[in-house]
XYZ file of C-alpha atoms in Angstrom:
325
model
C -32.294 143.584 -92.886
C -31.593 146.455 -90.934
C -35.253 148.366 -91.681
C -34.490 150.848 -88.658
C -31.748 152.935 -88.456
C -31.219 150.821 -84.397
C -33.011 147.252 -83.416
C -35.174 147.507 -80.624
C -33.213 147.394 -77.700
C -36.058 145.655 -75.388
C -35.460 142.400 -76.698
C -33.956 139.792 -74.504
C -34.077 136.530 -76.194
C -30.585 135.343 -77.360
C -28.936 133.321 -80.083
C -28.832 129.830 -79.016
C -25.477 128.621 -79.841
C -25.032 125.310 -78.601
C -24.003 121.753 -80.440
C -22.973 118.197 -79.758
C -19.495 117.256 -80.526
C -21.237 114.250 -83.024
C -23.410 117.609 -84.650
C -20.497 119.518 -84.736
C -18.611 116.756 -86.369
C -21.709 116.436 -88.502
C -21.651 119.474 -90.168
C -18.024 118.878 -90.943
C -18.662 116.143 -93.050
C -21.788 118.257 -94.753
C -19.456 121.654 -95.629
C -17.380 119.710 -98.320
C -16.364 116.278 -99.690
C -13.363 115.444 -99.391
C -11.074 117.884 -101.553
C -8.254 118.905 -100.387
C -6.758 122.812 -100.591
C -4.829 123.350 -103.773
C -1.966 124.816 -101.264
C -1.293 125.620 -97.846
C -1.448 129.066 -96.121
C 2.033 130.069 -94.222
C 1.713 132.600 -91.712
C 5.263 133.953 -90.031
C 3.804 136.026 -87.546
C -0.158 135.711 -86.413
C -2.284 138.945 -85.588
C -3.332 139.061 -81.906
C -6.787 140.161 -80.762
C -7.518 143.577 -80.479
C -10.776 143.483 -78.512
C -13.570 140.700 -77.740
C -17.166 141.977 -78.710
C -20.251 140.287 -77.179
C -23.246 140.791 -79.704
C -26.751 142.322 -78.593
C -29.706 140.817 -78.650
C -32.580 142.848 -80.655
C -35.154 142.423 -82.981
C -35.505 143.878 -86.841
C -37.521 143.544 -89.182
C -41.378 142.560 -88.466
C -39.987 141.466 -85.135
C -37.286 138.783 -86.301
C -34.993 138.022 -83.242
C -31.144 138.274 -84.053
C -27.908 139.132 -82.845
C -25.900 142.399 -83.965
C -22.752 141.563 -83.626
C -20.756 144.330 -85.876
C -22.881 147.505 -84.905
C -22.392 151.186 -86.086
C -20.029 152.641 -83.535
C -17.422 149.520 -85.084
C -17.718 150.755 -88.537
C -14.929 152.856 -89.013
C -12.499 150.355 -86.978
C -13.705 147.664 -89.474
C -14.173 149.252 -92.182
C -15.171 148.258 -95.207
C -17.392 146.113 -92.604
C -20.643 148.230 -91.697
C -23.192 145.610 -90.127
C -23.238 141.432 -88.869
C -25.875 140.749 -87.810
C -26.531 136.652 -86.510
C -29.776 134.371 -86.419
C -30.725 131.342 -84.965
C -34.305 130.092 -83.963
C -35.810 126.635 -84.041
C -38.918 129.031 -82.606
C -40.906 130.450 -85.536
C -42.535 133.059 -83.598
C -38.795 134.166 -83.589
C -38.875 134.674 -87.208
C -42.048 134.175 -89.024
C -42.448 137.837 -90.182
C -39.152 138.136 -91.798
C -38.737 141.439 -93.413
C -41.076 143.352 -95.534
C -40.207 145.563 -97.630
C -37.602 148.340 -96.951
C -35.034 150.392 -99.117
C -31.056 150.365 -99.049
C -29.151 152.437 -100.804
C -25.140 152.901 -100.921
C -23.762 149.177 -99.698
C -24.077 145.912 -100.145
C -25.807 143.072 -98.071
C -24.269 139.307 -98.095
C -26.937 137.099 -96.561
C -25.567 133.326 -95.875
C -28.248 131.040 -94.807
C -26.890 127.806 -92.747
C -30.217 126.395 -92.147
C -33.797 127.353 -93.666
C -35.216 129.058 -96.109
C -35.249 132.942 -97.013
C -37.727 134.186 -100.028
C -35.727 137.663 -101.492
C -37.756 139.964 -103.867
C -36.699 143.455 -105.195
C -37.708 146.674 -106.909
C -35.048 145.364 -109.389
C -36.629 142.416 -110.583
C -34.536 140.105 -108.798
C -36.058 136.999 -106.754
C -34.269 133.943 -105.347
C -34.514 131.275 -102.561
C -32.060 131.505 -100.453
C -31.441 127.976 -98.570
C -29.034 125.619 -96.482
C -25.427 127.050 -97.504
C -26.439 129.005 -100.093
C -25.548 133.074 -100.321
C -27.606 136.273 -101.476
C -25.408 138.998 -102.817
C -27.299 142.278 -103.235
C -25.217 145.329 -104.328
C -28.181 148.211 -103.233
C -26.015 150.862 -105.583
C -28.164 153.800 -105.913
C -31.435 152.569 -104.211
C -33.039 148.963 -104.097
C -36.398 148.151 -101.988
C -36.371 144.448 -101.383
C -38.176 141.850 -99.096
C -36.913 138.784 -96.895
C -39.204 136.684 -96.046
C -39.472 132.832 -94.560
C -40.811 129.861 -96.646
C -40.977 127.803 -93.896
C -43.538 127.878 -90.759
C -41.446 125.761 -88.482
C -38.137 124.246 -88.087
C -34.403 125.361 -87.561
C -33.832 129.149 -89.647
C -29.843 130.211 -88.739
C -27.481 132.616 -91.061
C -25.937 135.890 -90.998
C -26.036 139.198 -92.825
C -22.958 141.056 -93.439
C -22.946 144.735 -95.043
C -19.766 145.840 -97.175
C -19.548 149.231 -97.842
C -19.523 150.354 -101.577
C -16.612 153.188 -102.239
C -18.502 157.012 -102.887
C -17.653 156.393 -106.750
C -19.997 153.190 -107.160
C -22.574 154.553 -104.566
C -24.821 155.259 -107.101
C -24.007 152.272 -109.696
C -26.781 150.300 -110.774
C -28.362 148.008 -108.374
C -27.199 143.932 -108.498
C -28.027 140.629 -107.485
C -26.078 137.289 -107.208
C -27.763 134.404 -105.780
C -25.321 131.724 -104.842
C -26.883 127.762 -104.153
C -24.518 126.356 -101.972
C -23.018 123.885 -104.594
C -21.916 127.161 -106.399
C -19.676 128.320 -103.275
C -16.104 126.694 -103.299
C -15.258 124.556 -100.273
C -12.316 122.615 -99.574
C -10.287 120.994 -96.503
C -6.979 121.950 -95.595
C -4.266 118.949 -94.446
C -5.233 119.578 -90.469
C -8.398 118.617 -91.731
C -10.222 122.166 -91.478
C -13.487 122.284 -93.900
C -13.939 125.798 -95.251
C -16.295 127.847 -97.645
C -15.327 130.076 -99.558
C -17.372 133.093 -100.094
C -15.275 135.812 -100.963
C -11.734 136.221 -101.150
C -8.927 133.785 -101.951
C -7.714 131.356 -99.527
C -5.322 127.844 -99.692
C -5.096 128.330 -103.135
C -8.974 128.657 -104.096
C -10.538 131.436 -105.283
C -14.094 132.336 -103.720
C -17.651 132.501 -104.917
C -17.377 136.341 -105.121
C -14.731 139.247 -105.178
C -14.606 143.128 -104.890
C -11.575 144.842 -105.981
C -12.305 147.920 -104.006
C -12.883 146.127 -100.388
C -11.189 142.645 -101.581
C -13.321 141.111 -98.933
C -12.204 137.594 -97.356
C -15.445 135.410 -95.926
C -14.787 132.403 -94.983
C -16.829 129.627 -93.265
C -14.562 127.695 -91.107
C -15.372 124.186 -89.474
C -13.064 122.525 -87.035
C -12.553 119.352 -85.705
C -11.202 119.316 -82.484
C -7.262 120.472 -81.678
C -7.272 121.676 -85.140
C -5.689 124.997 -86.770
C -6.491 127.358 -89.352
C -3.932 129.144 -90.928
C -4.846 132.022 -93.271
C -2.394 134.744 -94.913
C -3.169 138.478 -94.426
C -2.506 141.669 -95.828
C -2.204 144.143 -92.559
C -3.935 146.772 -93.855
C -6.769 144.861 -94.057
C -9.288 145.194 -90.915
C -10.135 141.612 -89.881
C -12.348 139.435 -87.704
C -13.230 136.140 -86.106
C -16.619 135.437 -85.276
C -17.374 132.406 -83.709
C -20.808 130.393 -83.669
C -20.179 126.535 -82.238
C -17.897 125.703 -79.853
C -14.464 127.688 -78.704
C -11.385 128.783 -80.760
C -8.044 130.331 -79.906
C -6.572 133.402 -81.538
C -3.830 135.309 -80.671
C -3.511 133.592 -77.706
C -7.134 134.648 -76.579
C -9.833 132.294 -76.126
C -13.483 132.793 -78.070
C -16.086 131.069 -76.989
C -19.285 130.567 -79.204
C -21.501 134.480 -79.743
C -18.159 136.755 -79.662
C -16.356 138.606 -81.720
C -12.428 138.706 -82.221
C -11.186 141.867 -83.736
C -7.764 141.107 -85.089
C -5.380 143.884 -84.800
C -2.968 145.327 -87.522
C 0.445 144.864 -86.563
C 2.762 145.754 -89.579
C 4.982 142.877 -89.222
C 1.762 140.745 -89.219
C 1.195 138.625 -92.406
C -2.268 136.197 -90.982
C -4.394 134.400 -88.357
C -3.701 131.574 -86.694
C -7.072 129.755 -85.105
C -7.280 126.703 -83.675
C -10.140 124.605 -82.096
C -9.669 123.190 -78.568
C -10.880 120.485 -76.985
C -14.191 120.207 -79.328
C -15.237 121.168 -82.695
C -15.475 124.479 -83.379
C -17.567 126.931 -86.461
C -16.155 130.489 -86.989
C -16.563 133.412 -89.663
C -13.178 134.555 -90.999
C -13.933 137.762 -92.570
C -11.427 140.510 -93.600
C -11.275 142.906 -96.529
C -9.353 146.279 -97.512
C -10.691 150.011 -95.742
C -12.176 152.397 -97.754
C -10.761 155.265 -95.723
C -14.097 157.197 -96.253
C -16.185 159.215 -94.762
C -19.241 156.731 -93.240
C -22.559 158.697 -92.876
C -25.945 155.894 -91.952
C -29.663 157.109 -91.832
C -30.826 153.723 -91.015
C -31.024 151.768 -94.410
C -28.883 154.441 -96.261
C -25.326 154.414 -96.120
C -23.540 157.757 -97.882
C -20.508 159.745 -97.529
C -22.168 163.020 -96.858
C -25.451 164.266 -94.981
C -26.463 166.056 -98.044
C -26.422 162.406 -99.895
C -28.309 160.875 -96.807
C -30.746 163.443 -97.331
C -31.190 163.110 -101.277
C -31.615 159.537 -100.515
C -34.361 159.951 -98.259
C -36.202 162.490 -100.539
C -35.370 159.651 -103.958
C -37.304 156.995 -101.683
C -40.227 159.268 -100.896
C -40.673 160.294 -104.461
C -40.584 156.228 -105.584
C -37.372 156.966 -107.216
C -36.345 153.134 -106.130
C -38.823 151.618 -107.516
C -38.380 150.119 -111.034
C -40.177 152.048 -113.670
């Protein structure tokens, strides 16, 4: 996603974020059976929230509505973190073109799919069908063209990209792809009765789906029933945030309702997040992971260290250097 270096700002349609408490309670029951966390997190002292960030509506793509919630002027403070972007559309005319064709190079793009489904081809090879719960894990390493496109003409399509940052000595590396059916992605509950997937990271004991040992990136799907809490030990050099998408959570002490982003701070003598639902189910994305401490330079799709390597990228792409031979 991402086929413009900004979404048009024009659009004014947003996310619709709303659910039942029975829905909410719903999708509980759908995340995992009933397996319980191998441990339990213990957290002395809980981050606080830095700063609440409201995403903006825009459109990308062939004119697929979304939300960017992490944008580019956030990527150093959440770094490895460059891009989140949210969708949600029972309206097909909201998504129906999906995204043709465009290049990435230097990063890597996690799509997670809650509902619909998502057709992804690349220059690579690759091809997969992304669908409810499942994940798309595209390293673009030195340059990847790749499409995203619905296979579905109606109905409910919601998910979320995320882009992690690659460190300058694997910017180049060859290009990858993981596709992920939701079966494959670890999910347990904790004892407050919390249902979580596990992406990335490690969390309660279980290890996630993926890992990075450069970025060591946490991303975890987090459903809770009402008056519950999450518990979940950090490092605090690692930039984190909550993103919430059904209902209201607490963090820090703050309140986050449903289409806004917590960014937790760093305190040293922090060691986790504490988030609990209130008086309804909640959903939230847990997502933290280790800086880089690079230089960040973006040309739209193409996300270097230097402008020199911004530049060779755009010249590679020109010259079809992305494209398999």
């Amino acid at each position: 996603m991402n086929t413009t270096k900004k979404g048009f700002s024009d659009t004014v349609r947003r996310v619709v974020f709303g659910r039942s408490q029975a829905e909410l309670l719903a999708e509980i029951d759908t995340i995992v059976p009933d397996r319980a966390a191998v441990s339990e997190e213990h957290v002395e002292r809980a981050r606080g929230v830095e700063r609440l960030v409201t995403g903006t509506a825009t459109s990308d793509g062939a004119g697929v509505k979304l939300t960017r919630v992490l944008t580019d002027d956030l990527q150093q403070r959440l770094d490895p973190f460059l891009m989140l972007d949210a969708f949600r559309s029972d309206n097909p005319g909201d998504y129906i073109g999906g995204f043709p064709d465009h290049p990435h190079r230097g990063f890597e793009t996690v799509t997670y799919m809650i509902a619909g489904r998502l057709r992804h081809r690349d220059s690579a090879g690759n091809e997969g069908l992304l669908e409810n719960g499942g994940v798309q894990w595209m390293t673009a390493g030195r340059g990847v063209i790749h499409s995203e496109m619905p296979e579905q003409e109606g109905g409910l399509m919601e998910g979320f990209q995320l882009w992690l940052n690659l460190p300058a000595r694997d910017k180049m590396c060859a290009p990858g792809y993981r596709d992920l059916k939701s079966e494959d992605i670890p999910a347990f509950r904790t004892a407050a009765g919390a249902a979580v997937k596990l992406v990335a990271g490690r969390s309660h004991g279980v290890e996630g789906a993926m890992t990075r040992e450069a970025t060591a990136p946490l991303y975890a799907d987090i459903a809770l029933p009402a008056g519950a809490q999450f518990a979940q030990a950090l490092p605090s050099q690692h930039n984190a945030f909550v993103y919430v998408y059904r209902g209201e959570v607490t963090v820090g002490g703050k309140r986050v309702a449903a289409g806004r982003m917590a960014i937790l701070d760093n305190a040293a003598d922090a060691d986790g997040v504490r988030i609990a639902a209130d008086s309804a189910p909640a959903r939230v994305l847990l997502i933290a992971g280790k800086p880089l401490h690079e230089p960040i330079v973006q040309h739209g799709p193409f996300v270097m260290n230097t402008v020199d390597e911004i530049r060779q990228a755009v010249e590679d792409f020109r010259a079809g250097k992305f494209r398999a031979t």
